[in-house]
Coordinates of C-alpha atoms in Angstrom, one line a residue:
Chain L
X1 CA -89.9 108.5 -49.9
X2 CA -88.6 110.3 -46.9
X3 CA -90.9 112.0 -45.0
X4 CA -89.6 113.4 -41.6
X5 CA -91.6 115.5 -39.2
X6 CA -91.0 117.5 -35.8
X7 CA -87.9 115.6 -35.6
X8 CA -85.9 115.8 -32.0
X9 CA -83.0 113.9 -31.2
X10 CA -81.2 114.7 -28.1
X11 CA -77.7 113.0 -26.0
X12 CA -78.7 113.4 -22.6
X13 CA -79.7 117.4 -22.1
X14 CA -78.2 118.5 -25.4
X15 CA -80.5 118.8 -28.2
X16 CA -79.1 117.8 -31.1
X17 CA -81.9 118.7 -33.7
X18 CA -84.8 120.9 -32.6
X19 CA -88.3 120.0 -34.4
X20 CA -87.0 118.6 -37.9
X21 CA -89.4 118.6 -41.1
X22 CA -87.6 117.4 -44.3
X23 CA -88.7 115.0 -47.0
X24 CA -87.4 114.0 -50.9
X25 CA -89.3 113.0 -53.7
X26 CA -88.3 109.9 -54.8
X27 CA -85.7 109.6 -57.9
X28 CA -84.1 113.4 -56.2
X29 CA -80.7 114.1 -55.0
X30 CA -80.4 115.7 -51.9
X31 CA -77.6 117.7 -50.7
X32 CA -77.7 118.2 -46.9
X33 CA -75.0 121.1 -46.6
X34 CA -74.0 122.6 -43.0
X35 CA -71.5 123.8 -40.7
X36 CA -69.4 121.3 -37.5
X37 CA -72.0 120.7 -35.7
X38 CA -75.3 120.9 -37.5
X39 CA -76.2 117.7 -36.9
X40 CA -76.1 116.9 -40.6
X41 CA -74.9 113.6 -39.3
X42 CA -76.8 112.5 -36.3
X43 CA -80.0 113.3 -38.9
X44 CA -78.3 109.9 -41.4
X45 CA -78.1 108.0 -38.5
X46 CA -81.2 108.6 -37.5
X47 CA -82.5 107.9 -41.4
X48 CA -80.5 104.8 -41.5
X49 CA -81.9 103.6 -38.7
X50 CA -78.8 103.4 -36.3
X51 CA -80.0 105.7 -33.9
X52 CA -83.8 106.2 -32.3
X53 CA -85.5 110.0 -33.0
X54 CA -86.2 111.0 -29.2
X55 CA -89.7 113.0 -31.0
X56 CA -90.9 112.7 -34.6
X57 CA -91.8 110.8 -37.3
X58 CA -89.7 109.2 -39.7
X59 CA -91.0 107.1 -42.4
X60 CA -89.0 106.3 -45.6
X61 CA -90.8 104.1 -48.3
X62 CA -93.6 104.0 -46.8
X63 CA -92.7 102.4 -43.6
X64 CA -91.9 104.0 -39.7
X65 CA -89.1 104.5 -38.1
X66 CA -88.6 102.7 -35.6
X67 CA -90.5 100.3 -35.7
X68 CA -89.9 98.6 -39.4
X69 CA -86.8 99.0 -38.9
X70 CA -85.6 95.5 -40.7
X71 CA -87.9 97.0 -43.4
X72 CA -86.2 100.0 -44.3
X73 CA -82.6 98.6 -43.5
X74 CA -83.5 96.5 -46.9
X75 CA -84.2 99.6 -48.9
X76 CA -81.5 102.1 -47.8
X77 CA -77.6 102.1 -48.4
X78 CA -75.7 104.1 -46.6
X79 CA -71.8 104.8 -46.9
X80 CA -70.1 106.9 -44.8
X81 CA -66.4 108.6 -44.4
X82 CA -65.6 105.2 -42.8
X83 CA -65.5 102.3 -45.1
X84 CA -67.2 99.5 -42.5
X85 CA -65.0 97.2 -44.4
X86 CA -62.4 94.3 -42.9
X87 CA -59.5 95.2 -44.1
X88 CA -58.1 91.1 -43.6
X89 CA -60.6 89.9 -46.5
X90 CA -60.8 90.3 -50.2
X91 CA -63.2 92.7 -51.7
X92 CA -64.8 89.7 -53.0
X93 CA -64.9 88.4 -49.2
X94 CA -66.6 91.6 -48.8
X95 CA -69.0 92.4 -51.0
X96 CA -69.6 88.0 -50.6
X97 CA -70.5 88.9 -46.8
X98 CA -72.9 91.6 -47.0
X99 CA -74.5 89.8 -49.5
X100 CA -75.0 86.6 -47.3
X101 CA -76.4 89.2 -44.2
X102 CA -79.0 90.5 -47.3
X103 CA -79.9 87.5 -47.9
X104 CA -79.1 88.2 -52.0
X105 CA -79.7 85.2 -54.7
X106 CA -76.9 84.8 -57.6
X107 CA -74.6 86.6 -55.6
X108 CA -71.6 86.0 -57.0
X109 CA -73.1 87.9 -60.5
X110 CA -74.1 90.4 -58.1
X111 CA -70.3 91.2 -57.2
X112 CA -69.2 91.0 -60.6
X113 CA -71.5 93.6 -61.3
X114 CA -71.4 95.7 -58.4
X115 CA -66.7 95.7 -59.1
X116 CA -67.8 96.5 -62.6
X117 CA -69.5 99.6 -61.3
X118 CA -67.1 100.7 -58.2
X119 CA -63.9 99.8 -61.5
X120 CA -62.6 97.1 -59.2
X121 CA -63.1 94.4 -60.9
X122 CA -59.5 93.7 -61.3
X123 CA -58.6 93.6 -57.6
X124 CA -61.9 91.6 -56.7
X125 CA -59.4 88.6 -54.7
X126 CA -56.8 91.1 -53.6
X127 CA -57.1 91.9 -49.9
X128 CA -58.6 95.1 -48.6
X129 CA -55.9 96.4 -46.4
X130 CA -53.9 96.6 -49.3
X131 CA -55.9 99.2 -50.9
X132 CA -55.9 102.8 -51.2
X133 CA -58.1 105.3 -49.2
X134 CA -59.9 105.7 -52.7
X135 CA -60.7 102.9 -53.0
X136 CA -61.5 101.5 -50.6
X137 CA -64.7 104.4 -50.7
X138 CA -64.8 102.8 -54.0
X139 CA -65.7 99.4 -52.4
X140 CA -67.8 101.4 -50.0
X141 CA -69.5 101.9 -52.3
X142 CA -70.1 98.5 -53.9
X143 CA -70.7 98.0 -50.6
X144 CA -73.6 99.9 -50.1
X145 CA -75.4 98.6 -53.4
X146 CA -75.3 95.4 -53.4
X147 CA -78.5 94.8 -52.5
X148 CA -79.9 97.3 -55.3
X149 CA -81.1 100.2 -52.6
X150 CA -83.7 102.1 -53.0
X151 CA -83.0 105.1 -50.9
X152 CA -78.8 106.0 -50.8
X153 CA -77.1 107.7 -48.0
X154 CA -73.5 109.2 -48.0
X155 CA -71.8 111.5 -45.4
X156 CA -68.8 113.0 -46.1
X157 CA -67.9 110.4 -48.4
X158 CA -64.9 113.0 -49.8
X159 CA -63.7 113.0 -46.9
X160 CA -59.9 111.8 -46.5
X161 CA -59.6 111.6 -50.4
X162 CA -56.9 113.2 -53.1
X163 CA -58.5 115.5 -55.6
X164 CA -58.5 112.3 -58.4
X165 CA -59.9 109.6 -55.6
X166 CA -62.4 112.6 -55.7
X167 CA -63.2 112.2 -59.2
X168 CA -63.2 108.5 -59.6
X169 CA -65.6 108.9 -57.2
X170 CA -68.0 111.7 -58.8
X171 CA -68.7 109.3 -61.8
X172 CA -69.2 106.5 -59.6
X173 CA -72.1 108.3 -57.4
X174 CA -73.1 109.9 -60.8
X175 CA -73.5 105.6 -62.2
X176 CA -75.3 105.2 -58.7
X177 CA -77.9 107.9 -59.0
X178 CA -78.3 107.9 -62.9
X179 CA -80.4 104.6 -61.3
X180 CA -83.0 106.4 -60.3
X181 CA -82.2 106.0 -56.3
X182 CA -83.5 109.1 -53.6
X183 CA -79.8 109.7 -52.9
X184 CA -79.5 111.9 -49.4
X185 CA -75.4 113.1 -49.4
X186 CA -73.7 115.6 -46.4
X187 CA -71.0 117.3 -47.0
X188 CA -69.0 120.1 -47.0
X189 CA -67.6 120.6 -50.1
X190 CA -70.0 123.0 -52.4
X191 CA -68.1 122.5 -55.6
X192 CA -68.6 118.6 -56.2
X193 CA -72.6 118.8 -54.2
X194 CA -73.3 121.7 -57.1
X195 CA -72.9 119.1 -59.9
X196 CA -74.2 116.1 -58.6
X197 CA -77.5 117.2 -56.2
X198 CA -80.9 118.9 -57.9
X199 CA -81.9 120.0 -54.7
X200 CA -79.5 122.2 -51.8
X201 CA -80.7 121.9 -47.7
X202 CA -78.5 124.4 -45.3
X203 CA -79.2 122.4 -42.2
X204 CA -78.5 125.0 -39.2
X205 CA -78.3 124.4 -35.2
X206 CA -81.2 121.2 -35.9
X207 CA -83.1 123.0 -38.1
X208 CA -83.6 123.1 -42.0
X209 CA -83.0 127.0 -42.9
X210 CA -83.6 126.9 -46.2
X211 CA -83.5 125.1 -49.4
X212 CA -83.4 125.6 -53.1
X213 CA -83.4 123.4 -56.4
X214 CA -80.7 123.6 -58.8
X215 CA -82.7 125.5 -61.2
X216 CA -83.1 128.0 -58.7
X217 CA -79.4 128.3 -58.1
X218 CA -80.0 129.7 -61.5
X219 CA -79.3 133.7 -60.2
X220 CA -76.7 132.9 -57.7
X221 CA -74.2 130.3 -56.9
X222 CA -74.5 127.6 -54.4
X223 CA -71.9 129.4 -51.9
X224 CA -73.7 132.6 -51.2
X225 CA -76.9 130.9 -50.9
X226 CA -75.0 128.4 -48.4
X227 CA -73.2 132.0 -46.6
X228 CA -76.9 133.9 -46.6
X229 CA -78.5 131.2 -45.6
X230 CA -76.3 130.8 -42.8
X231 CA -76.5 134.4 -41.6
X232 CA -80.7 134.8 -42.4
Chain D
X1 CA -81.6 89.4 -58.6
X2 CA -83.0 88.2 -56.1
X3 CA -82.9 89.3 -52.3
X4 CA -84.9 87.8 -49.0
X5 CA -84.0 88.8 -45.5
X6 CA -81.8 85.6 -44.1
X7 CA -83.0 83.8 -41.6
X8 CA -81.6 84.4 -37.6
X9 CA -78.5 81.2 -38.3
X10 CA -78.0 81.8 -42.1
X11 CA -76.5 85.8 -40.8
X12 CA -75.1 84.2 -38.2
X13 CA -72.7 82.1 -39.7
X14 CA -72.3 84.9 -42.4
X15 CA -70.7 86.4 -40.0
X16 CA -68.7 83.1 -38.0
X17 CA -67.6 81.9 -41.4
X18 CA -65.6 85.9 -42.0
X19 CA -64.2 86.7 -38.5
X20 CA -63.1 83.3 -39.1
X21 CA -61.7 84.2 -42.8
X22 CA -60.6 87.8 -41.6
X23 CA -59.1 85.7 -38.3
X24 CA -57.2 82.6 -40.4
X25 CA -55.3 85.0 -43.3
X26 CA -53.9 87.3 -40.0
X27 CA -54.1 85.1 -37.0
X28 CA -53.0 88.5 -34.7
X29 CA -56.1 87.5 -32.3
X30 CA -56.1 84.0 -31.5
X31 CA -51.4 84.0 -31.6
X32 CA -51.9 86.5 -29.0
X33 CA -54.4 84.8 -27.0
X34 CA -52.2 82.3 -27.2
X35 CA -48.7 83.2 -26.3
X36 CA -50.8 85.5 -23.5
X37 CA -51.9 81.9 -21.8
X38 CA -48.4 80.1 -22.4
X39 CA -46.5 82.3 -20.9
X40 CA -49.5 82.6 -17.4
X41 CA -49.2 78.9 -17.4
X42 CA -45.1 79.3 -17.5
X43 CA -45.0 82.1 -15.1
X44 CA -47.5 80.1 -12.9
X45 CA -45.4 77.0 -13.3
X46 CA -41.9 78.6 -12.2
X47 CA -44.2 79.6 -9.2
X48 CA -45.5 76.5 -7.6
X49 CA -42.2 74.3 -8.8
X50 CA -41.4 73.6 -5.5
X51 CA -44.6 73.3 -3.8
X52 CA -46.3 69.6 -5.4
X53 CA -49.2 69.6 -3.3
X54 CA -49.7 73.3 -3.9
X55 CA -50.1 72.6 -7.6
X56 CA -51.8 69.9 -8.2
X57 CA -54.8 71.8 -5.8
X58 CA -54.1 74.7 -8.0
X59 CA -54.4 73.1 -11.2
X60 CA -57.7 74.0 -12.0
X61 CA -57.7 77.1 -10.9
X62 CA -54.4 78.4 -13.4
X63 CA -56.2 77.0 -16.2
X64 CA -59.2 78.9 -15.7
X65 CA -57.2 81.7 -14.7
X66 CA -56.2 81.3 -18.2
X67 CA -58.9 80.8 -19.6
X68 CA -60.3 83.8 -18.2
X69 CA -57.3 86.0 -19.1
X70 CA -57.0 85.1 -21.8
X71 CA -60.9 85.4 -22.9
X72 CA -60.6 88.8 -22.0
X73 CA -58.2 89.8 -24.9
X74 CA -59.8 87.4 -27.6
X75 CA -63.4 89.8 -26.2
X76 CA -62.0 92.5 -26.8
X77 CA -60.6 92.5 -29.7
X78 CA -62.7 90.4 -31.7
X79 CA -65.2 93.9 -30.9
X80 CA -63.3 96.8 -31.6
X81 CA -62.1 94.7 -34.8
X82 CA -65.8 95.7 -35.6
X83 CA -66.4 99.5 -33.6
X84 CA -62.0 100.8 -35.2
X85 CA -63.5 101.1 -39.5
X86 CA -67.4 101.3 -38.5
X87 CA -67.8 97.8 -39.0
X88 CA -69.9 97.9 -36.5
X89 CA -72.5 99.8 -38.3
X90 CA -72.6 97.7 -41.6
X91 CA -73.9 94.6 -39.5
X92 CA -76.4 96.8 -38.2
X93 CA -77.4 98.3 -40.8
X94 CA -78.6 94.6 -42.4
X95 CA -82.1 94.1 -42.9
X96 CA -81.2 90.9 -40.0
X97 CA -82.2 90.3 -36.3
X98 CA -80.1 92.0 -34.2
X99 CA -79.9 88.8 -32.3
X100 CA -77.8 87.4 -35.2
X101 CA -75.3 89.6 -34.7
X102 CA -75.0 88.5 -30.9
X103 CA -74.4 85.0 -31.3
X104 CA -72.4 85.3 -34.7
X105 CA -70.1 87.1 -32.4
X106 CA -70.5 84.2 -29.4
X107 CA -69.5 81.6 -31.6
X108 CA -66.7 83.6 -33.6
X109 CA -64.9 84.5 -29.7
X110 CA -66.0 80.7 -28.8
X111 CA -64.4 79.2 -31.3
X112 CA -61.2 81.5 -30.7
X113 CA -61.1 79.8 -27.0
X114 CA -61.6 76.6 -28.2
X115 CA -58.7 76.7 -30.7
X116 CA -56.3 78.5 -28.0
X117 CA -57.5 75.7 -25.3
X118 CA -57.2 72.7 -27.7
X119 CA -53.3 73.8 -27.7
X120 CA -53.1 75.3 -23.8
X121 CA -55.1 72.1 -22.5
X122 CA -52.2 69.7 -24.4
X123 CA -49.1 72.2 -23.0
X124 CA -50.7 72.3 -19.6
X125 CA -50.8 68.7 -19.5
X126 CA -46.8 68.3 -20.0
X127 CA -45.9 71.4 -17.8
X128 CA -47.6 70.3 -14.7
X129 CA -47.5 66.5 -15.1
X130 CA -51.4 66.7 -15.0
X131 CA -53.7 64.1 -17.5
X132 CA -56.5 66.5 -18.8
X133 CA -57.6 64.5 -21.8
X134 CA -60.9 63.2 -20.2
X135 CA -64.4 63.8 -21.5
X136 CA -65.7 64.6 -18.5
X137 CA -62.8 67.3 -17.9
X138 CA -63.6 68.8 -21.2
X139 CA -67.0 68.6 -21.5
X140 CA -66.6 71.6 -17.9
X141 CA -64.4 73.6 -20.1
X142 CA -67.3 73.5 -22.8
X143 CA -69.9 74.8 -20.5
X144 CA -67.5 76.9 -18.9
X145 CA -65.9 78.6 -22.1
X146 CA -69.5 78.8 -23.4
X147 CA -71.1 80.7 -20.7
X148 CA -67.9 83.1 -20.5
X149 CA -68.0 83.5 -24.0
X150 CA -71.6 84.0 -24.2
X151 CA -71.5 87.3 -21.4
X152 CA -68.6 88.0 -22.4
X153 CA -69.5 89.4 -26.0
X154 CA -72.4 91.0 -24.6
X155 CA -69.9 93.0 -22.1
X156 CA -67.7 93.4 -24.8
X157 CA -70.4 94.6 -27.4
X158 CA -70.9 97.3 -24.6
X159 CA -67.3 98.7 -23.7
X160 CA -66.5 98.7 -27.1
X161 CA -68.6 102.5 -27.3
X162 CA -65.8 103.6 -24.7
X163 CA -63.3 105.4 -24.1
X164 CA -61.7 103.2 -22.3
X165 CA -62.6 99.9 -23.8
X166 CA -60.1 97.7 -23.1
X167 CA -59.8 98.9 -19.1
X168 CA -63.5 98.7 -19.1
X169 CA -64.3 95.3 -20.4
X170 CA -62.3 93.3 -17.2
X171 CA -63.9 95.5 -15.0
X172 CA -67.4 94.7 -16.1
X173 CA -67.1 90.8 -17.4
X174 CA -64.9 89.5 -13.6
X175 CA -68.0 90.0 -11.6
X176 CA -70.4 89.2 -13.4
X177 CA -68.6 86.0 -14.7
X178 CA -67.6 85.3 -11.6
X179 CA -70.8 82.5 -11.4
X180 CA -69.3 80.6 -14.1
X181 CA -65.6 80.8 -13.0
X182 CA -66.8 79.7 -9.6
X183 CA -68.8 76.4 -10.9
X184 CA -65.6 75.2 -14.2
X185 CA -63.0 75.4 -11.4
X186 CA -64.8 74.0 -8.5
X187 CA -65.9 71.2 -11.3
X188 CA -62.8 70.6 -12.5
X189 CA -61.0 70.6 -9.1
X190 CA -63.1 68.2 -8.3
X191 CA -63.2 66.1 -11.7
X192 CA -58.9 66.5 -10.9
X193 CA -58.9 65.8 -7.2
X194 CA -61.1 62.0 -8.6
X195 CA -63.9 63.5 -6.9
X196 CA -67.1 61.1 -8.2
X197 CA -69.1 63.0 -10.7
X198 CA -72.4 62.5 -8.2
X199 CA -69.9 65.3 -6.0
X200 CA -69.7 67.2 -8.8
X201 CA -73.0 67.8 -9.8
X202 CA -74.3 70.5 -7.8
X203 CA -71.4 73.3 -9.8
X204 CA -72.0 71.2 -12.7
X205 CA -75.9 71.9 -12.5
X206 CA -74.6 75.0 -11.8
X207 CA -72.7 75.9 -14.4
X208 CA -75.9 74.2 -16.7
X209 CA -78.2 77.3 -15.6
X210 CA -75.8 79.8 -15.7
X211 CA -74.5 79.4 -19.3
X212 CA -78.2 79.7 -20.2
X213 CA -79.4 82.7 -18.5
X214 CA -76.1 83.9 -20.0
X215 CA -77.0 83.4 -23.4
X216 CA -80.5 84.4 -22.6
X217 CA -79.7 87.8 -21.0
X218 CA -78.1 87.9 -24.1
X219 CA -80.5 87.5 -26.6
X220 CA -83.0 90.0 -25.4
X221 CA -80.9 93.0 -24.3
X222 CA -78.3 92.7 -27.4
X223 CA -80.2 95.0 -29.3
X224 CA -80.3 98.0 -27.0
X225 CA -76.9 97.4 -26.0
X226 CA -75.8 98.2 -29.4
X227 CA -78.5 100.6 -30.0
X228 CA -77.1 104.4 -29.9

């Protein structure tokens, strides 16, 4: 579903990604882990077609980036630590706006379905500015799945959430991933990543330094795998 | 659920509808533009109170200074709303031609300018004792506002990505918008002085041409401006 070969990203003289290779099969849930400044967000922004690669090849669902960016965007749902929602619109109006931008027919039925999925059906007429951070993040997931994307990208979705809100988000993430979607999530929360993902890739200094499937981690835990990968 | 890529105009009007809905709920942007505009015309009114001749000659200049300053305020705020909560990324992630984002934001900005102008023009007419309700003058105001919003939206999209956005937008915008503002002031002062339309044909044509040029340039370059 996602193939990345020898990806390089430079900002001026600074090289962030240094020949990164990465691939994800359909239905896989990959947790992309790594220290601050490793290039996780930059990498996700390239996958989301928000940033152009300096060198290398990126293919998503058979489409090349940046050439087929519009086709890729139609198949992508992106959730970052920012909700990408308008505070002066209600939950329903926010979803209506994004449904129009994705050209969705039968918008009302789909909005009800999505609000049910993220547990906000009863708050559909409330302004987003009145929502807690956790509710905004759940609605952000609703926004990202409104067009039923094949691939989901989550960039630090737990940032700023308290324990209860994080647990609620866990459930929403599980139900989103359970529909056979391909998911790539960056996170510093190793416990949550271990619970949700089927594969763990460590990104350090612009390259993937280690990768392990959940089954391979039976002998050890994710924290020691992560530490070993960074030390090596 | 069926989905199809929305056309340029459907996406454009979705953005305009969203901006108007958000603004009619908060009135943050229009109220700031309006208060600022009224303060400018009141200050000029006091400053030029004793000299009627200067006042008459300065009408067009004061009017366009007011529109330009208030417009800059609105342009800055309109793009900041998109940037502050990452909503610009939300727009860029939609599978639509990115020109739709430009046209949507430019039309919203134009609508906000028109709302402010619709209130400022009668106030100005009363305070300065001049009739601005003339169809030819209103056409000039329409064309001047289109040009200003067209170039302003492009530059606001550029400046909003910097840390100095509040300062940077006027620094970038005023020099670039000078042809539009000069042509609009020339046309307006000619019309207010009672000159025949043939006398203002040159600045009027310039205004039209600059509008077309600015819209075309913005249409061609917006994609590069918003891309990282």
